[in-house]
XYZ file of C-alpha atoms in Angstrom:
339
model
C 0.000 0.000 0.000
C 1.002 3.602 -0.483
C 2.708 5.398 2.342
C 0.545 7.639 4.473
C -3.234 7.656 4.561
C -5.318 6.079 1.835
C -6.538 8.913 -0.414
C -9.657 9.063 -2.578
C -10.265 11.606 -5.337
C -13.863 12.241 -6.408
C -14.566 13.631 -9.880
C -16.228 17.034 -9.940
C -19.189 15.851 -12.007
C -20.499 14.590 -8.667
C -21.129 18.188 -7.593
C -24.251 20.286 -8.125
C -23.920 23.839 -9.487
C -24.029 25.112 -5.896
C -20.942 23.040 -5.063
C -22.744 20.460 -2.932
C -22.493 16.719 -3.686
C -25.287 15.192 -5.760
C -25.531 12.436 -3.132
C -26.218 12.734 0.576
C -23.181 13.848 2.540
C -23.903 11.017 4.972
C -22.201 8.742 2.411
C -18.885 10.276 3.473
C -19.227 8.528 6.839
C -18.060 5.335 5.156
C -14.743 7.017 4.389
C -14.575 8.977 7.653
C -15.102 5.872 9.777
C -12.279 4.137 7.913
C -9.874 7.058 8.405
C -9.644 7.683 4.663
C -8.722 11.067 3.240
C -10.873 12.308 0.365
C -11.493 15.374 -1.738
C -13.125 16.452 -4.961
C -10.699 16.944 -7.808
C -9.840 20.646 -8.172
C -11.009 20.725 -11.802
C -13.297 18.742 -14.062
C -11.231 16.378 -16.195
C -12.999 14.858 -19.226
C -10.116 12.369 -19.289
C -8.367 11.637 -16.012
C -4.693 12.513 -16.225
C -1.601 10.578 -15.109
C -0.930 13.431 -12.680
C -4.276 12.736 -11.007
C -3.549 9.008 -10.901
C -0.304 9.847 -9.086
C -2.114 11.615 -6.226
C -4.762 9.120 -5.149
C -5.080 5.475 -4.189
C -8.636 5.387 -5.532
C -10.730 7.522 -7.856
C -14.505 7.733 -7.531
C -15.555 8.411 -11.101
C -18.831 9.474 -12.707
C -18.393 10.524 -16.365
C -14.665 11.092 -16.798
C -12.790 8.731 -19.116
C -10.081 6.443 -17.820
C -7.603 5.715 -20.602
C -4.350 3.838 -20.985
C -2.575 7.150 -20.483
C -4.399 7.639 -17.168
C -3.115 4.421 -15.636
C 0.316 4.169 -17.273
C 2.164 7.060 -15.659
C 5.513 6.278 -13.990
C 4.381 7.850 -10.700
C 0.988 6.170 -10.564
C -0.354 5.658 -7.071
C -3.813 4.665 -8.277
C -5.043 1.181 -7.377
C -8.811 1.451 -7.824
C -11.342 3.021 -10.170
C -14.756 2.936 -8.478
C -17.448 3.915 -10.995
C -20.740 5.555 -10.152
C -22.936 3.240 -12.232
C -22.826 -0.134 -13.901
C -21.522 0.720 -17.383
C -17.782 0.950 -17.957
C -17.443 1.757 -21.647
C -15.581 4.937 -20.616
C -12.852 2.884 -18.948
C -9.986 1.130 -20.729
C -10.359 -2.128 -18.846
C -7.411 -3.982 -20.459
C -5.121 -1.058 -19.607
C -6.328 -1.086 -16.002
C -5.713 -4.810 -15.769
C -2.242 -4.604 -17.300
C -1.291 -1.894 -14.827
C -2.762 -3.556 -11.751
C -5.688 -1.134 -11.351
C -8.946 -2.618 -10.097
C -12.231 -1.505 -11.698
C -15.310 -1.758 -9.475
C -18.868 -0.853 -10.474
C -22.127 -0.415 -8.543
C -24.848 -2.778 -9.785
C -26.461 -2.778 -6.361
C -27.210 0.933 -6.767
C -28.644 0.954 -10.288
C -30.506 -2.367 -10.453
C -33.885 -1.124 -9.231
C -33.705 2.514 -10.481
C -32.819 1.620 -14.089
C -35.383 -1.179 -14.191
C -37.960 1.307 -12.873
C -36.886 3.768 -15.579
C -37.496 1.202 -18.322
C -40.847 0.320 -16.785
C -41.712 4.029 -16.588
C -41.211 4.279 -20.351
C -43.375 1.188 -20.845
C -46.216 2.701 -18.822
C -45.944 6.173 -20.370
C -45.924 4.773 -23.896
C -48.738 2.325 -23.182
C -50.924 5.090 -21.761
C -49.846 7.627 -24.417
C -49.088 10.054 -21.617
C -47.154 12.558 -23.745
C -49.892 12.711 -26.392
C -52.597 13.170 -23.797
C -50.545 15.834 -22.030
C -50.109 17.699 -25.316
C -53.759 17.710 -26.379
C -54.791 18.831 -22.894
C -52.351 21.748 -22.883
C -53.401 22.747 -26.401
C -57.107 22.793 -25.566
C -57.923 19.797 -27.763
C -60.145 18.148 -25.159
C -62.554 16.853 -27.776
C -59.790 14.650 -29.218
C -59.313 12.598 -26.079
C -61.318 9.650 -27.446
C -58.927 9.445 -30.404
C -55.996 8.325 -28.276
C -56.646 4.974 -26.656
C -53.730 3.428 -24.832
C -52.435 -0.139 -24.959
C -53.397 -2.568 -22.199
C -50.526 -4.609 -20.809
C -52.291 -7.865 -19.931
C -51.148 -10.545 -22.326
C -48.739 -8.230 -24.162
C -45.136 -9.252 -24.668
C -42.377 -7.525 -22.723
C -39.019 -8.229 -24.333
C -35.492 -7.536 -23.149
C -32.104 -7.668 -24.807
C -30.192 -8.933 -21.801
C -31.400 -10.552 -18.573
C -28.636 -9.577 -16.218
C -28.754 -7.334 -13.194
C -31.223 -4.803 -14.644
C -33.118 -6.967 -17.109
C -34.047 -9.506 -14.456
C -35.212 -6.721 -12.132
C -37.385 -5.283 -14.927
C -39.158 -8.608 -15.332
C -39.531 -8.903 -11.577
C -41.182 -5.471 -11.354
C -43.426 -6.199 -14.336
C -44.802 -9.482 -13.019
C -48.059 -7.998 -11.615
C -49.031 -6.652 -15.059
C -49.710 -10.095 -16.504
C -47.395 -9.732 -19.499
C -45.544 -12.466 -21.357
C -41.789 -12.265 -20.864
C -39.263 -12.861 -23.652
C -35.530 -12.220 -23.684
C -32.369 -12.779 -25.671
C -29.180 -13.326 -23.710
C -26.456 -15.764 -24.799
C -24.830 -15.752 -21.360
C -27.657 -17.131 -19.225
C -29.557 -20.408 -19.072
C -33.313 -20.988 -19.392
C -33.328 -22.424 -15.874
C -31.897 -19.257 -14.336
C -34.742 -17.050 -15.622
C -37.598 -19.538 -15.311
C -38.688 -18.141 -11.898
C -39.287 -14.782 -13.639
C -41.461 -16.402 -16.286
C -38.922 -15.502 -18.974
C -38.629 -17.489 -22.181
C -35.290 -17.200 -23.970
C -35.446 -16.704 -27.731
C -33.110 -15.590 -30.505
C -32.763 -11.904 -31.358
C -34.972 -12.021 -34.450
C -37.795 -13.690 -32.550
C -37.454 -11.138 -29.770
C -37.885 -8.232 -32.185
C -40.679 -9.961 -34.065
C -42.797 -10.899 -31.041
C -42.259 -8.092 -28.498
C -44.851 -5.396 -27.900
C -42.450 -3.465 -25.650
C -38.778 -4.143 -26.368
C -36.192 -2.880 -23.870
C -32.400 -2.735 -24.212
C -30.714 -3.955 -21.031
C -27.244 -5.020 -22.155
C -23.850 -3.333 -21.752
C -22.057 -1.565 -24.588
C -19.209 -3.663 -25.969
C -17.670 -4.558 -29.297
C -20.247 -7.316 -29.463
C -23.266 -5.070 -28.876
C -22.235 -1.870 -30.673
C -24.847 -1.204 -33.407
C -26.538 -4.454 -32.423
C -29.900 -2.888 -33.263
C -30.181 -1.587 -36.809
C -32.479 -1.414 -39.847
C -32.984 -5.160 -40.065
C -34.015 -5.526 -36.443
C -36.429 -2.591 -36.598
C -37.977 -4.039 -39.772
C -39.007 -7.123 -37.796
C -41.010 -5.194 -35.190
C -44.787 -4.958 -35.142
C -46.225 -1.598 -36.248
C -47.911 -1.450 -32.819
C -44.690 -2.129 -30.881
C -42.577 0.229 -28.785
C -38.789 0.375 -28.454
C -37.058 1.447 -25.217
C -33.352 2.087 -24.593
C -32.046 2.960 -21.141
C -28.681 1.205 -21.642
C -26.218 2.901 -24.027
C -26.884 4.882 -27.188
C -24.280 3.267 -29.496
C -25.992 -0.122 -29.098
C -28.578 1.279 -31.520
C -28.123 2.628 -35.035
C -29.686 6.024 -34.392
C -30.306 6.776 -38.072
C -32.243 3.526 -38.383
C -34.238 4.390 -35.261
C -35.079 7.813 -36.680
C -36.174 6.391 -40.043
C -38.300 3.779 -38.292
C -40.079 6.359 -36.140
C -40.394 9.004 -38.860
C -42.121 6.511 -41.126
C -44.312 5.199 -38.293
C -43.097 1.649 -38.794
C -43.405 1.170 -35.019
C -45.729 2.914 -32.585
C -43.104 4.834 -30.654
C -40.010 4.823 -28.473
C -38.615 5.839 -25.101
C -34.968 6.861 -25.291
C -32.698 7.889 -22.408
C -29.363 7.420 -24.200
C -27.904 8.648 -27.484
C -24.983 7.944 -29.800
C -23.523 11.356 -28.972
C -23.989 12.881 -25.521
C -24.873 15.543 -24.639
C -27.392 15.166 -27.446
C -27.315 17.947 -30.033
C -30.412 20.208 -30.101
C -30.425 19.551 -33.842
C -30.739 15.774 -33.459
C -33.723 14.863 -35.679
C -35.059 12.444 -33.073
C -35.979 15.434 -30.908
C -38.357 16.713 -33.553
C -40.526 13.590 -33.638
C -43.735 13.384 -31.634
C -43.782 9.582 -31.238
C -40.752 9.427 -28.963
C -40.150 10.284 -25.309
C -36.595 11.475 -24.645
C -34.673 12.018 -21.413
C -31.038 13.119 -20.826
C -29.392 9.832 -19.756
C -30.685 10.463 -16.264
C -34.225 9.103 -16.114
C -33.143 6.673 -13.397
C -31.572 9.346 -11.223
C -33.383 9.503 -7.896
C -32.204 10.192 -4.379
C -32.391 6.461 -3.693
C -30.294 5.679 -6.751
C -27.461 8.142 -6.250
C -27.203 7.588 -2.495
C -27.015 3.817 -2.884
C -24.462 4.177 -5.685
C -22.324 6.554 -3.602
C -22.393 4.137 -0.675
C -21.289 1.322 -2.982
C -18.469 3.420 -4.497
C -17.126 4.495 -1.117
C -17.580 0.968 0.214
C -15.254 -0.284 -2.526
C -12.687 2.343 -1.544
C -12.951 1.380 2.120
C -12.585 -2.317 1.343
C -9.382 -1.789 -0.610
C -8.001 0.524 2.082
C -8.617 -2.314 4.560
C -6.919 -4.839 2.244
C -10.233 -6.468 1.379
C -11.450 -7.343 -2.100
C -14.092 -4.777 -3.166
C -17.470 -5.989 -4.325
C -18.370 -6.020 -8.008
C -14.877 -6.067 -9.488
C -15.026 -6.125 -13.299
C -11.468 -7.231 -14.059
C -11.262 -10.156 -11.660
C -8.039 -11.372 -13.268
C -6.150 -8.439 -11.746
C -6.806 -9.609 -8.188
C -4.198 -12.335 -8.242
C -1.525 -9.965 -9.480
C -1.810 -7.062 -7.049
C -0.048 -7.104 -3.688
C -2.751 -5.399 -1.657
C -4.482 -8.473 -0.316
C -4.860 -12.231 -0.561
C -8.090 -13.564 -2.007
């Protein structure tokens, strides 16, 4: 371990405009009780620098990128990247592993909030909430009988991925009496049987789903996984929902599909380029609900995530293996603890 006290740097995108943390300050008790020093980085760094990696034993990271350059400096003190969230497409995982840096994520904090976000889109789209809001505001009361919603009983809820979030989505949706379909090459039919989930291939999932949700991580395997062909298989009455990562979907294909009303609508929280440009043509369509990659953000979500991030820092400071380590292979090569 590094000489002196264990030090944690927290990226400044975890601060509100008024300078207060976005999470409850009670989360700092985890670090205080462990005698850990911590501070917010003095400046926002879109890409964390080698100089920053030389100052801290652990970095608590929200949006900043962690590159090979970050973790390859000759004076690196950094041992842990603890990410606020479950995705890690902004982190060069092989570089972390090669340099003995542990990457930990926080699935315990996002499981319920992101699943609730996907279900929120399902309910809003099914009830045509945005359309009904618009005609009410515009004084078009007489049109209300023209906009019937879609009942959920017997409809098909589909998910690309049945991991941490996908399984929670099906668990939350069970009272609605929907049929559950999913595509996930990394799980077994037996593991999802208690959730009433039937595993199918990707084409069948797109063809049969009434509400299709993306719940898989972004990787080389899933980048542009959803494109023109997949959208062409969907029912004209179906809805598409993405609360995972924007680049999983070919955004041009999504736009063409919605513009030509080949599906009923979409709920989108993530985009290929973020922040999304005001000129993005998706924003001009009236059959899509859009949110700024934050629909899941609640006090419960961010406080649980912060506790998980700081818990990982505490565990490493105490020579314990943090929970939810992504690059497990690094654990046998670092001298901080014995597994």
